[in-house]
mmCIF file of C-alpha atoms and ligand atoms in Angstrom:
data_model
loop_
_atom_site.group_PDB
_atom_site.id
_atom_site.type_symbol
_atom_site.label_atom_id
_atom_site.label_comp_id
_atom_site.label_asym_id
_atom_site.label_seq_id
_atom_site.Cartn_x
_atom_site.Cartn_y
_atom_site.Cartn_z
ATOM 1 C CA MET A 1 0.000 0.000 0.000
ATOM 2 C CA SER A 2 1.374 3.441 -0.845
ATOM 3 C CA ARG A 3 1.929 5.541 2.220
ATOM 4 C CA ILE A 4 -0.363 8.471 2.741
ATOM 5 C CA THR A 5 1.459 11.806 2.574
ATOM 6 C CA ASP A 6 1.544 14.421 5.295
ATOM 7 C CA THR A 7 -0.337 16.747 2.972
ATOM 8 C CA ASP A 8 -3.148 14.197 2.743
ATOM 9 C CA LEU A 9 -3.110 13.663 6.509
ATOM 10 C CA ALA A 10 -3.353 17.386 7.172
ATOM 11 C CA GLN A 11 -6.158 17.691 4.673
ATOM 12 C CA ARG A 12 -8.063 14.863 6.276
ATOM 13 C CA PHE A 13 -7.420 15.469 9.984
ATOM 14 C CA GLY A 14 -6.477 19.137 10.096
ATOM 15 C CA THR A 15 -3.611 20.622 12.071
ATOM 16 C CA PRO A 16 -1.972 20.542 14.535
ATOM 17 C CA THR A 17 -1.775 16.755 14.539
ATOM 18 C CA TYR A 18 0.694 14.299 16.016
ATOM 19 C CA VAL A 19 1.321 11.401 13.630
ATOM 20 C CA TYR A 20 2.732 8.111 14.946
ATOM 21 C CA ASP A 21 4.118 5.232 12.902
ATOM 22 C CA ALA A 22 2.961 1.940 14.467
ATOM 23 C CA ASP A 23 5.308 -0.124 12.308
ATOM 24 C CA LEU A 24 8.329 1.847 13.435
ATOM 25 C CA ILE A 25 7.304 1.499 17.101
ATOM 26 C CA ARG A 26 7.125 -2.273 16.586
ATOM 27 C CA THR A 27 10.456 -2.374 14.748
ATOM 28 C CA ARG A 28 12.128 -0.543 17.596
ATOM 29 C CA CYS A 29 10.614 -2.915 20.170
ATOM 30 C CA HIS A 30 11.985 -5.828 18.123
ATOM 31 C CA ARG A 31 15.415 -4.242 17.984
ATOM 32 C CA LEU A 32 15.464 -3.737 21.754
ATOM 33 C CA LYS A 33 14.394 -7.314 22.424
ATOM 34 C CA ALA A 34 16.978 -8.647 19.953
ATOM 35 C CA ALA A 35 19.765 -6.598 21.542
ATOM 36 C CA PHE A 36 19.187 -8.214 24.947
ATOM 37 C CA ALA A 37 18.100 -11.659 23.708
ATOM 38 C CA GLY A 38 19.702 -14.562 25.539
ATOM 39 C CA SER A 39 20.228 -12.487 28.709
ATOM 40 C CA PRO A 40 18.006 -12.528 31.799
ATOM 41 C CA VAL A 41 16.639 -9.118 30.834
ATOM 42 C CA ASP A 42 13.069 -7.863 30.929
ATOM 43 C CA LEU A 43 12.089 -4.649 29.183
ATOM 44 C CA LEU A 44 9.660 -2.034 30.388
ATOM 45 C CA TYR A 45 8.312 0.915 28.430
ATOM 46 C CA ALA A 46 8.283 4.297 30.231
ATOM 47 C CA VAL A 47 4.635 5.232 29.811
ATOM 48 C CA LYS A 48 5.276 8.927 30.420
ATOM 49 C CA ALA A 49 6.938 9.255 26.998
ATOM 50 C CA ASN A 50 3.663 8.646 25.146
ATOM 51 C CA ASP A 51 0.613 7.331 26.924
ATOM 52 C CA ASN A 52 -1.960 7.219 24.168
ATOM 53 C CA PRO A 53 -3.736 3.913 24.969
ATOM 54 C CA HIS A 54 -3.406 2.766 21.338
ATOM 55 C CA VAL A 55 0.347 3.275 21.517
ATOM 56 C CA LEU A 56 0.491 1.483 24.876
ATOM 57 C CA ASP A 57 -1.429 -1.407 23.371
ATOM 58 C CA ILE A 58 1.121 -1.837 20.558
ATOM 59 C CA ILE A 59 3.995 -1.906 23.013
ATOM 60 C CA ARG A 60 2.266 -4.261 25.449
ATOM 61 C CA ARG A 61 1.565 -6.670 22.606
ATOM 62 C CA GLU A 62 5.270 -6.567 21.791
ATOM 63 C CA GLY A 63 5.772 -8.089 25.233
ATOM 64 C CA LEU A 64 7.152 -5.125 27.149
ATOM 65 C CA GLY A 65 6.057 -4.366 30.701
ATOM 66 C CA PHE A 66 5.433 -0.788 31.842
ATOM 67 C CA ASP A 67 7.385 1.709 33.924
ATOM 68 C CA THR A 68 4.931 4.137 35.505
ATOM 69 C CA VAL A 69 5.476 7.133 37.773
ATOM 70 C CA SER A 70 2.012 7.920 39.084
ATOM 71 C CA PHE A 71 -0.932 5.867 40.231
ATOM 72 C CA GLU A 72 -2.834 7.207 37.234
ATOM 73 C CA GLU A 73 -0.236 5.847 34.801
ATOM 74 C CA ALA A 74 -0.267 2.503 36.608
ATOM 75 C CA LEU A 75 -4.058 2.368 36.407
ATOM 76 C CA LEU A 76 -3.924 3.230 32.709
ATOM 77 C CA GLY A 77 -1.453 0.391 32.201
ATOM 78 C CA ILE A 78 -3.810 -2.070 33.874
ATOM 79 C CA ARG A 79 -6.730 -0.686 31.893
ATOM 80 C CA VAL A 80 -4.989 -1.391 28.567
ATOM 81 C CA GLY A 81 -4.436 -4.989 29.624
ATOM 82 C CA GLN A 82 -0.978 -5.006 31.132
ATOM 83 C CA ASP A 83 -0.358 -7.632 33.797
ATOM 84 C CA PRO A 84 -0.101 -5.597 37.058
ATOM 85 C CA SER A 85 2.924 -7.618 38.138
ATOM 86 C CA ARG A 86 4.722 -6.282 35.041
ATOM 87 C CA ILE A 87 3.986 -2.690 36.001
ATOM 88 C CA TRP A 88 6.621 -0.950 38.075
ATOM 89 C CA TYR A 89 5.382 2.132 39.876
ATOM 90 C CA THR A 90 8.367 4.364 40.553
ATOM 91 C CA GLU A 91 6.947 6.793 43.039
ATOM 92 C CA ASN A 92 7.540 10.509 43.430
ATOM 93 C CA ASN A 93 6.302 11.956 46.712
ATOM 94 C CA MET A 94 3.580 9.320 46.796
ATOM 95 C CA THR A 95 0.754 9.783 49.273
ATOM 96 C CA ASP A 96 -0.452 7.070 51.670
ATOM 97 C CA GLU A 97 -3.635 6.815 49.662
ATOM 98 C CA GLU A 98 -1.790 6.323 46.363
ATOM 99 C CA MET A 99 0.426 3.724 48.018
ATOM 100 C CA THR A 100 -2.541 1.698 49.250
ATOM 101 C CA GLU A 101 -4.305 1.948 45.893
ATOM 102 C CA ALA A 102 -1.199 0.812 44.034
ATOM 103 C CA LEU A 103 -0.570 -2.112 46.374
ATOM 104 C CA ASP A 104 -4.218 -3.168 46.173
ATOM 105 C CA ALA A 105 -3.978 -3.041 42.382
ATOM 106 C CA GLY A 106 -1.014 -5.424 42.497
ATOM 107 C CA VAL A 107 1.580 -3.236 40.810
ATOM 108 C CA TYR A 108 5.213 -3.419 41.890
ATOM 109 C CA LEU A 109 6.230 -0.501 44.073
ATOM 110 C CA ASN A 110 9.620 1.162 43.591
ATOM 111 C CA ILE A 111 10.207 3.418 46.585
ATOM 112 C CA GLY A 112 12.487 6.431 46.194
ATOM 113 C CA SER A 113 12.672 7.921 49.669
ATOM 114 C CA TYR A 114 13.464 6.739 53.155
ATOM 115 C CA THR A 115 10.346 8.275 54.646
ATOM 116 C CA ARG A 116 8.122 6.511 52.106
ATOM 117 C CA LEU A 117 9.856 3.213 52.857
ATOM 118 C CA GLU A 118 9.107 3.767 56.544
ATOM 119 C CA ALA A 119 5.463 4.438 55.708
ATOM 120 C CA PHE A 120 5.283 1.270 53.589
ATOM 121 C CA CYS A 121 6.896 -0.801 56.334
ATOM 122 C CA ARG A 122 4.458 0.510 58.914
ATOM 123 C CA SER A 123 1.403 0.258 56.657
ATOM 124 C CA GLY A 124 0.749 -3.370 57.526
ATOM 125 C CA HIS A 125 -0.371 -3.977 53.927
ATOM 126 C CA ALA A 126 -0.464 -7.652 52.953
ATOM 127 C CA GLN A 127 1.979 -6.941 50.120
ATOM 128 C CA ARG A 128 5.381 -7.184 51.861
ATOM 129 C CA THR A 129 7.797 -6.781 48.956
ATOM 130 C CA CYS A 130 9.037 -3.734 47.121
ATOM 131 C CA SER A 131 11.948 -2.262 45.220
ATOM 132 C CA ILE A 132 13.990 0.708 46.316
ATOM 133 C CA ARG A 133 15.397 3.390 44.063
ATOM 134 C CA VAL A 134 18.979 4.334 44.658
ATOM 135 C CA ASN A 135 20.582 7.697 43.962
ATOM 136 C CA PRO A 136 23.841 6.465 42.400
ATOM 137 C CA ALA A 137 25.519 9.918 42.494
ATOM 138 C CA ILE A 138 26.185 9.537 38.770
ATOM 139 C CA GLY A 139 23.914 11.495 36.476
ATOM 140 C CA ASP A 140 23.587 12.238 32.787
ATOM 141 C CA GLY A 141 20.977 13.592 30.378
ATOM 142 C CA HIS A 142 20.385 15.949 27.464
ATOM 143 C CA HIS A 143 19.748 18.842 29.867
ATOM 144 C CA ALA A 144 20.380 19.566 33.557
ATOM 145 C CA LYS A 145 16.617 19.402 34.146
ATOM 146 C CA VAL A 146 16.504 15.714 33.220
ATOM 147 C CA ASP A 147 19.692 14.572 34.962
ATOM 148 C CA THR A 148 18.134 12.456 37.699
ATOM 149 C CA GLY A 149 21.100 10.487 39.008
ATOM 150 C CA ASN A 150 23.404 13.215 40.290
ATOM 151 C CA ARG A 151 23.804 13.381 44.046
ATOM 152 C CA ASP A 152 21.960 16.682 44.378
ATOM 153 C CA SER A 153 18.875 15.513 42.490
ATOM 154 C CA LYS A 154 15.632 14.801 44.352
ATOM 155 C CA PHE A 155 15.566 11.184 43.197
ATOM 156 C CA GLY A 156 16.410 7.973 44.976
ATOM 157 C CA ILE A 157 17.739 7.008 48.375
ATOM 158 C CA ARG A 158 21.357 7.952 49.063
ATOM 159 C CA LEU A 159 23.712 5.038 48.503
ATOM 160 C CA ASP A 160 25.074 5.184 52.039
ATOM 161 C CA LEU A 161 21.543 4.872 53.446
ATOM 162 C CA ILE A 162 20.759 1.680 51.540
ATOM 163 C CA PRO A 163 22.057 -0.735 54.225
ATOM 164 C CA ALA A 164 19.890 1.004 56.835
ATOM 165 C CA ALA A 165 16.913 0.906 54.461
ATOM 166 C CA VAL A 166 17.334 -2.831 53.958
ATOM 167 C CA GLU A 167 17.612 -3.342 57.726
ATOM 168 C CA LEU A 168 14.520 -1.248 58.361
ATOM 169 C CA ALA A 169 12.595 -3.346 55.848
ATOM 170 C CA ALA A 170 13.798 -6.624 57.357
ATOM 171 C CA ALA A 171 12.788 -5.464 60.833
ATOM 172 C CA HIS A 172 9.222 -5.041 59.528
ATOM 173 C CA GLY A 173 9.131 -8.315 57.602
ATOM 174 C CA VAL A 174 9.391 -6.475 54.278
ATOM 175 C CA ARG A 175 11.555 -8.047 51.586
ATOM 176 C CA ILE A 176 13.499 -5.718 49.319
ATOM 177 C CA THR A 177 13.184 -7.683 46.087
ATOM 178 C CA GLY A 178 14.180 -4.908 43.687
ATOM 179 C CA LEU A 179 16.883 -2.309 43.299
ATOM 180 C CA HIS A 180 16.522 0.534 40.794
ATOM 181 C CA LEU A 181 18.289 3.523 39.355
ATOM 182 C CA HIS A 182 17.638 5.946 36.517
ATOM 183 C CA ILE A 183 20.498 8.336 35.832
ATOM 184 C CA GLY A 184 18.691 10.627 33.422
ATOM 185 C CA SER A 185 16.998 11.048 30.079
ATOM 186 C CA GLY A 186 18.766 11.367 26.750
ATOM 187 C CA ILE A 187 22.067 10.073 28.119
ATOM 188 C CA GLN A 188 25.063 11.766 26.484
ATOM 189 C CA HIS A 189 27.745 9.342 27.623
ATOM 190 C CA PRO A 190 26.594 5.719 27.914
ATOM 191 C CA SER A 191 29.766 5.047 29.936
ATOM 192 C CA ASN A 192 28.036 6.938 32.776
ATOM 193 C CA LEU A 193 25.200 4.428 32.737
ATOM 194 C CA ILE A 194 27.661 1.541 32.792
ATOM 195 C CA ALA A 195 29.460 3.148 35.757
ATOM 196 C CA ALA A 196 26.168 3.634 37.612
ATOM 197 C CA MET A 197 25.172 0.045 36.851
ATOM 198 C CA ASP A 198 28.418 -1.172 38.394
ATOM 199 C CA ARG A 199 27.788 0.926 41.455
ATOM 200 C CA LEU A 200 24.287 -0.521 41.789
ATOM 201 C CA LEU A 201 25.560 -4.069 41.327
ATOM 202 C CA GLU A 202 28.074 -3.616 44.153
ATOM 203 C CA THR A 203 25.211 -2.650 46.447
ATOM 204 C CA ALA A 204 23.000 -5.414 45.063
ATOM 205 C CA ALA A 205 25.558 -8.077 45.954
ATOM 206 C CA ARG A 206 24.951 -7.265 49.631
ATOM 207 C CA ILE A 207 21.142 -7.698 49.501
ATOM 208 C CA PRO A 208 20.308 -11.420 49.542
ATOM 209 C CA THR A 209 16.535 -10.941 49.039
ATOM 210 C CA LEU A 210 16.913 -9.346 45.587
ATOM 211 C CA GLU A 211 15.133 -10.718 42.542
ATOM 212 C CA ARG A 212 15.116 -7.706 40.208
ATOM 213 C CA ILE A 213 17.677 -5.086 39.310
ATOM 214 C CA ASN A 214 16.473 -2.175 37.187
ATOM 215 C CA PHE A 215 18.906 0.141 35.409
ATOM 216 C CA GLY A 216 16.279 2.648 34.249
ATOM 217 C CA GLY A 217 15.914 4.235 30.834
ATOM 218 C CA GLY A 218 17.574 7.186 29.178
ATOM 219 C CA PHE A 219 18.653 5.698 25.845
ATOM 220 C CA PRO A 220 19.110 8.724 23.586
ATOM 221 C CA ILE A 221 18.065 9.328 19.994
ATOM 222 C CA PRO A 222 19.713 11.693 17.489
ATOM 223 C CA TYR A 223 17.612 14.843 17.088
ATOM 224 C CA ARG A 224 20.015 16.826 14.924
ATOM 225 C CA GLU A 225 20.839 16.026 11.341
ATOM 226 C CA GLY A 226 24.107 14.101 11.300
ATOM 227 C CA GLU A 227 24.119 13.305 15.031
ATOM 228 C CA ALA A 228 25.275 9.753 15.828
ATOM 229 C CA GLU A 229 22.771 7.029 16.741
ATOM 230 C CA PHE A 230 22.936 5.486 20.211
ATOM 231 C CA ALA A 231 24.909 2.273 19.710
ATOM 232 C CA LEU A 232 22.241 0.068 21.295
ATOM 233 C CA GLU A 233 23.707 -3.301 20.336
ATOM 234 C CA ALA A 234 27.221 -2.325 21.444
ATOM 235 C CA PHE A 235 25.803 -1.044 24.734
ATOM 236 C CA ALA A 236 23.879 -4.294 25.278
ATOM 237 C CA GLU A 237 27.031 -6.243 24.558
ATOM 238 C CA GLN A 238 28.936 -4.213 27.125
ATOM 239 C CA ALA A 239 26.154 -4.646 29.673
ATOM 240 C CA ARG A 240 25.776 -8.384 29.084
ATOM 241 C CA SER A 241 28.703 -9.499 31.264
ATOM 242 C CA ARG A 242 27.049 -7.709 34.184
ATOM 243 C CA PHE A 243 23.908 -9.877 34.174
ATOM 244 C CA ALA A 244 25.636 -12.502 36.263
ATOM 245 C CA GLN A 245 23.945 -12.856 39.652
ATOM 246 C CA PRO A 246 21.934 -16.114 39.714
ATOM 247 C CA GLY A 247 18.190 -15.743 40.222
ATOM 248 C CA ILE A 248 18.120 -12.085 39.185
ATOM 249 C CA THR A 249 16.142 -10.525 36.334
ATOM 250 C CA TYR A 250 17.648 -7.303 35.004
ATOM 251 C CA PHE A 251 15.483 -4.498 33.652
ATOM 252 C CA PHE A 252 15.773 -1.486 31.380
ATOM 253 C CA GLU A 253 12.905 0.960 30.948
ATOM 254 C CA PRO A 254 13.377 3.200 27.918
ATOM 255 C CA GLY A 255 10.657 5.563 26.769
ATOM 256 C CA ARG A 256 12.090 8.066 24.309
ATOM 257 C CA TRP A 257 14.150 5.543 22.333
ATOM 258 C CA ILE A 258 11.045 3.539 21.435
ATOM 259 C CA VAL A 259 8.624 6.272 20.444
ATOM 260 C CA ALA A 260 10.400 9.597 19.765
ATOM 261 C CA PRO A 261 11.486 8.880 16.168
ATOM 262 C CA ALA A 262 8.108 7.294 15.422
ATOM 263 C CA GLY A 263 6.219 10.565 15.774
ATOM 264 C CA HIS A 264 6.030 13.963 14.141
ATOM 265 C CA LEU A 265 3.879 17.011 14.632
ATOM 266 C CA LEU A 266 2.135 18.547 11.628
ATOM 267 C CA THR A 267 1.414 22.239 11.835
ATOM 268 C CA ARG A 268 0.369 24.847 9.315
ATOM 269 C CA VAL A 269 2.005 28.214 8.714
ATOM 270 C CA ASN A 270 -0.578 30.954 9.019
ATOM 271 C CA THR A 271 1.692 33.976 9.479
ATOM 272 C CA VAL A 272 4.902 35.049 7.771
ATOM 273 C CA LYS A 273 6.515 38.056 9.408
ATOM 274 C CA ASP A 274 9.770 39.815 8.578
ATOM 275 C CA GLN A 275 10.818 41.647 11.741
ATOM 276 C CA GLY A 276 13.953 43.048 10.138
ATOM 277 C CA ARG A 277 16.547 40.798 11.713
ATOM 278 C CA VAL A 278 14.385 37.717 12.147
ATOM 279 C CA THR A 279 11.799 36.258 9.812
ATOM 280 C CA PHE A 280 9.127 34.328 11.659
ATOM 281 C CA LEU A 281 6.941 31.537 10.429
ATOM 282 C CA GLY A 282 3.897 31.623 12.708
ATOM 283 C CA THR A 283 2.175 28.261 13.176
ATOM 284 C CA ASP A 284 -1.078 26.900 14.569
ATOM 285 C CA THR A 285 0.709 25.087 17.407
ATOM 286 C CA GLY A 286 3.017 26.194 20.228
ATOM 287 C CA PHE A 287 4.701 25.252 23.469
ATOM 288 C CA ASN A 288 1.327 24.189 24.793
ATOM 289 C CA HIS A 289 1.632 21.255 22.367
ATOM 290 C CA LEU A 290 5.394 20.774 22.191
ATOM 291 C CA LEU A 291 7.085 22.045 25.329
ATOM 292 C CA ARG A 292 10.560 20.603 24.793
ATOM 293 C CA PRO A 293 12.121 23.539 22.891
ATOM 294 C CA ALA A 294 10.888 26.105 25.435
ATOM 295 C CA LEU A 295 11.679 24.016 28.510
ATOM 296 C CA TYR A 296 15.012 22.428 27.546
ATOM 297 C CA GLU A 297 16.051 24.387 24.462
ATOM 298 C CA ALA A 298 15.551 21.046 22.754
ATOM 299 C CA TYR A 299 16.190 20.763 19.036
ATOM 300 C CA HIS A 300 13.639 19.217 16.682
ATOM 301 C CA ALA A 301 14.287 19.099 12.960
ATOM 302 C CA VAL A 302 11.673 21.011 10.949
ATOM 303 C CA GLU A 303 10.795 20.336 7.318
ATOM 304 C CA ASN A 304 8.452 22.037 4.910
ATOM 305 C CA ALA A 305 6.196 19.128 3.970
ATOM 306 C CA SER A 306 4.518 21.168 1.240
ATOM 307 C CA ARG A 307 7.781 21.682 -0.677
ATOM 308 C CA PRO A 308 9.767 18.452 -0.392
ATOM 309 C CA ALA A 309 11.622 19.012 -3.671
ATOM 310 C CA GLU A 310 12.577 22.653 -3.143
ATOM 311 C CA THR A 311 15.991 23.857 -2.013
ATOM 312 C CA PRO A 312 16.283 25.310 1.487
ATOM 313 C CA THR A 313 17.259 28.899 0.777
ATOM 314 C CA THR A 314 15.823 30.980 3.583
ATOM 315 C CA VAL A 315 16.445 31.168 7.315
ATOM 316 C CA TYR A 316 13.347 31.255 9.500
ATOM 317 C CA THR A 317 12.478 31.112 13.168
ATOM 318 C CA ILE A 318 9.385 29.022 13.774
ATOM 319 C CA ALA A 319 7.081 30.551 16.355
ATOM 320 C CA GLY A 320 4.070 29.150 18.135
ATOM 321 C CA ASN A 321 0.688 30.808 18.591
ATOM 322 C CA ILE A 322 0.905 31.151 22.367
ATOM 323 C CA CYS A 323 0.921 34.633 23.829
ATOM 324 C CA GLU A 324 4.500 34.493 25.139
ATOM 325 C CA THR A 325 7.801 35.642 23.634
ATOM 326 C CA GLY A 326 9.390 32.322 24.582
ATOM 327 C CA ASP A 327 7.023 30.363 22.398
ATOM 328 C CA ILE A 328 9.671 29.474 19.812
ATOM 329 C CA LEU A 329 9.659 25.967 18.372
ATOM 330 C CA ALA A 330 12.823 26.234 16.303
ATOM 331 C CA GLU A 331 15.367 28.962 15.726
ATOM 332 C CA ASP A 332 17.306 29.888 12.576
ATOM 333 C CA ARG A 333 16.302 27.009 10.335
ATOM 334 C CA ARG A 334 17.015 26.938 6.645
ATOM 335 C CA LEU A 335 13.874 25.990 4.706
ATOM 336 C CA PRO A 336 12.594 26.450 1.178
ATOM 337 C CA GLU A 337 10.928 29.834 0.640
ATOM 338 C CA THR A 338 7.792 29.239 2.713
ATOM 339 C CA ALA A 339 4.332 30.641 2.063
ATOM 340 C CA LEU A 340 1.136 31.018 4.043
ATOM 341 C CA GLY A 341 -0.684 27.692 4.207
ATOM 342 C CA ASP A 342 2.467 25.563 3.959
ATOM 343 C CA LEU A 343 2.637 22.499 6.132
ATOM 344 C CA LEU A 344 5.565 21.992 8.528
ATOM 345 C CA ARG A 345 6.698 18.672 9.907
ATOM 346 C CA ILE A 346 8.349 18.859 13.351
ATOM 347 C CA ARG A 347 10.274 15.652 13.644
ATOM 348 C CA ASP A 348 11.015 13.176 16.424
ATOM 349 C CA THR A 349 8.135 14.287 18.600
ATOM 350 C CA GLY A 350 6.665 10.865 19.423
ATOM 351 C CA ALA A 351 8.056 11.099 22.986
ATOM 352 C CA TYR A 352 7.301 13.846 25.503
ATOM 353 C CA GLY A 353 5.216 15.730 22.954
ATOM 354 C CA MET A 354 1.565 14.992 23.610
ATOM 355 C CA THR A 355 2.157 13.797 27.184
ATOM 356 C CA MET A 356 3.521 17.220 28.117
ATOM 357 C CA ALA A 357 0.864 19.162 26.217
ATOM 358 C CA SER A 358 -1.543 21.457 28.027
ATOM 359 C CA HIS A 359 -4.576 23.635 27.448
ATOM 360 C CA TYR A 360 -2.610 26.850 28.063
ATOM 361 C CA ASN A 361 -4.284 29.820 26.377
ATOM 362 C CA ARG A 362 -7.330 27.523 26.563
ATOM 363 C CA ARG A 363 -6.498 25.877 23.269
ATOM 364 C CA PRO A 364 -7.479 22.332 22.407
ATOM 365 C CA LEU A 365 -4.853 19.570 22.378
ATOM 366 C CA PRO A 366 -3.609 18.425 18.969
ATOM 367 C CA ALA A 367 -5.228 15.468 17.234
ATOM 368 C CA GLU A 368 -3.331 12.164 17.154
ATOM 369 C CA VAL A 369 -3.209 9.805 14.192
ATOM 370 C CA LEU A 370 -1.694 6.333 14.117
ATOM 371 C CA LEU A 371 -0.353 4.957 10.827
ATOM 372 C CA GLU A 372 -0.720 1.177 10.464
ATOM 373 C CA GLU A 373 1.065 -0.048 7.346
ATOM 374 C CA GLY A 374 0.664 3.469 6.044
ATOM 375 C CA ALA A 375 -3.082 3.645 6.693
ATOM 376 C CA PRO A 376 -4.183 6.362 9.130
ATOM 377 C CA ARG A 377 -6.417 5.876 12.145
ATOM 378 C CA LEU A 378 -7.550 8.822 14.239
ATOM 379 C CA ILE A 379 -6.682 7.880 17.817
ATOM 380 C CA ARG A 380 -7.606 11.215 19.342
ATOM 381 C CA PRO A 381 -9.703 13.848 17.655
ATOM 382 C CA ARG A 382 -9.107 17.524 18.241
ATOM 383 C CA ALA A 383 -11.765 19.075 20.421
ATOM 384 C CA SER A 384 -13.733 22.014 19.057
ATOM 385 C CA ALA A 385 -13.421 25.453 20.648
ATOM 386 C CA GLU A 386 -16.945 25.052 22.004
ATOM 387 C CA SER A 387 -16.225 21.726 23.658
ATOM 388 C CA VAL A 388 -12.966 23.004 25.189
ATOM 389 C CA VAL A 389 -14.881 25.843 26.789
ATOM 390 C CA GLU A 390 -17.799 23.637 27.817
ATOM 391 C CA SER A 391 -15.411 21.135 29.496
ATOM 392 C CA LEU A 392 -13.855 23.904 31.531
ATOM 393 C CA LEU A 393 -17.243 25.241 32.599
ATOM 394 C CA THR A 394 -18.411 21.750 33.548
ATOM 395 C CA GLU A 395 -15.212 20.841 35.406
ATOM 396 C CA THR A 396 -15.289 24.051 37.416
ATOM 397 C CA GLY A 397 -18.965 23.747 38.184
ATOM 398 C CA TYR A 398 -19.747 27.092 36.584
ATOM 399 C CA PRO A 399 -23.502 27.547 36.482
ATOM 400 C CA ALA A 400 -25.054 26.710 33.122
HETATM 401 N N1 LIG B 501 12.532 5.522 34.097
HETATM 402 C C1 LIG B 501 12.347 6.540 34.940
HETATM 403 C C2 LIG B 501 12.281 6.287 36.387
HETATM 404 C C3 LIG B 501 12.224 7.845 34.434
HETATM 405 O O1 LIG B 501 12.068 8.859 35.284
HETATM 406 C C4 LIG B 501 12.273 8.072 33.045
HETATM 407 C C5 LIG B 501 12.150 9.418 32.506
HETATM 408 C C6 LIG B 501 12.445 6.951 32.199
HETATM 409 C C7 LIG B 501 12.577 5.694 32.761
HETATM 410 C C8 LIG B 501 12.468 7.064 30.705
HETATM 411 O O2 LIG B 501 13.474 7.870 30.238
HETATM 412 P P1 LIG B 501 13.771 7.890 28.673
HETATM 413 O O3 LIG B 501 14.160 6.525 28.252
HETATM 414 O O4 LIG B 501 12.531 8.341 27.992
HETATM 415 O O5 LIG B 501 14.886 8.874 28.539
HETATM 416 N N2 LIG B 501 10.418 15.430 29.438
HETATM 417 C C9 LIG B 501 11.817 15.145 29.192
HETATM 418 C C10 LIG B 501 12.195 13.754 29.606
HETATM 419 C C11 LIG B 501 11.914 13.482 31.058
HETATM 420 C C12 LIG B 501 12.137 12.067 31.427
HETATM 421 C C13 LIG B 501 11.838 11.810 32.860
HETATM 422 N N3 LIG B 501 12.059 10.464 33.238
HETATM 423 C C14 LIG B 501 12.132 15.398 27.717
HETATM 424 O O6 LIG B 501 11.229 15.774 26.988
HETATM 425 O O7 LIG B 501 13.274 15.281 27.304
#
């Protein structure tokens, strides 16, 4: 079947629209599984990267478990058919209520603070096993805001407190069956992950109750033209010799690597403005739909989908439609001479695009379309202006 073009998709579903390629998501799941085949490794998908239920369903059917970071994500995982025992819930400032709900639901709790471990131990809940998240004091990531493993980050229990944490658990009849770390997202130097893994394994060797060791996610993808791919197979090869403790299953939980390259955002140019020094292309989307450039100065390649054959001759800055100066999606990009009505493709936005989108400026969320063997399926329609306003009035209890 010939693949439908972005122009056709925009015509049919309007803009802004996130487009995901189901086949590519599957291919990447296969590649991950193949890289770790023959090792006692289990793979989880970090739901926060893209939690459209149709996307989750594809990944679950590929045999991956889920990494979740809120009770809501865990519940969503169960709702799309994931086996609760294959859902890790890595908590952040979890409340007692969320803890009880998660334990009742049968998901596997990964506790990241000493005070939460105390609360779990004292809870008297029938579930008496959990994992603990370690702060390995080794961090990495594409931006300081997503470096989670450094010693000053809010994540994980300090390494030197781990023996006390294990003792505390034992004193309450709680078995620490898992040990976890996540050093950051979009890792720049995979050697940092290997070093953190070694640090975790040293600690693990002193905890006889362990059954699972989880090294987190963070596998990067190239966003810039010409940037090198993450050498997944070479990394897996390097990691392999470390999967040596009998009776242990080792875990990785990538999000971005699986879905980022499988998605792009389609947006239409509705304003062209020469401000003298900068020429802006104004679009019908903004940082309410794609926050990464504004929040992390993240780079996403932009292409003019209406003029695939034309030479890039002109430098533009691509601006969003949000009422803030910082709503810039891409700066100083060379594109073909672009006209009103042209369609732009913002690439590699399958991860942390829609999941970080908001209704800021009271705009609707983008639509989402899933391509299966090139055929499109609308997996989330765009809400009308009227329904966006009506939802707000209903949710706030504003009198009719
Ligand atoms: N595991 C844990 C415990 C995590 O906190 C994360 C991401 C992952 C796994 C998956 O990381 P990944 O493989 O996707 O790098 N919004 C940011 C990324 C934040 C990631 C937070 N944690 C961005 O757009 O770059």
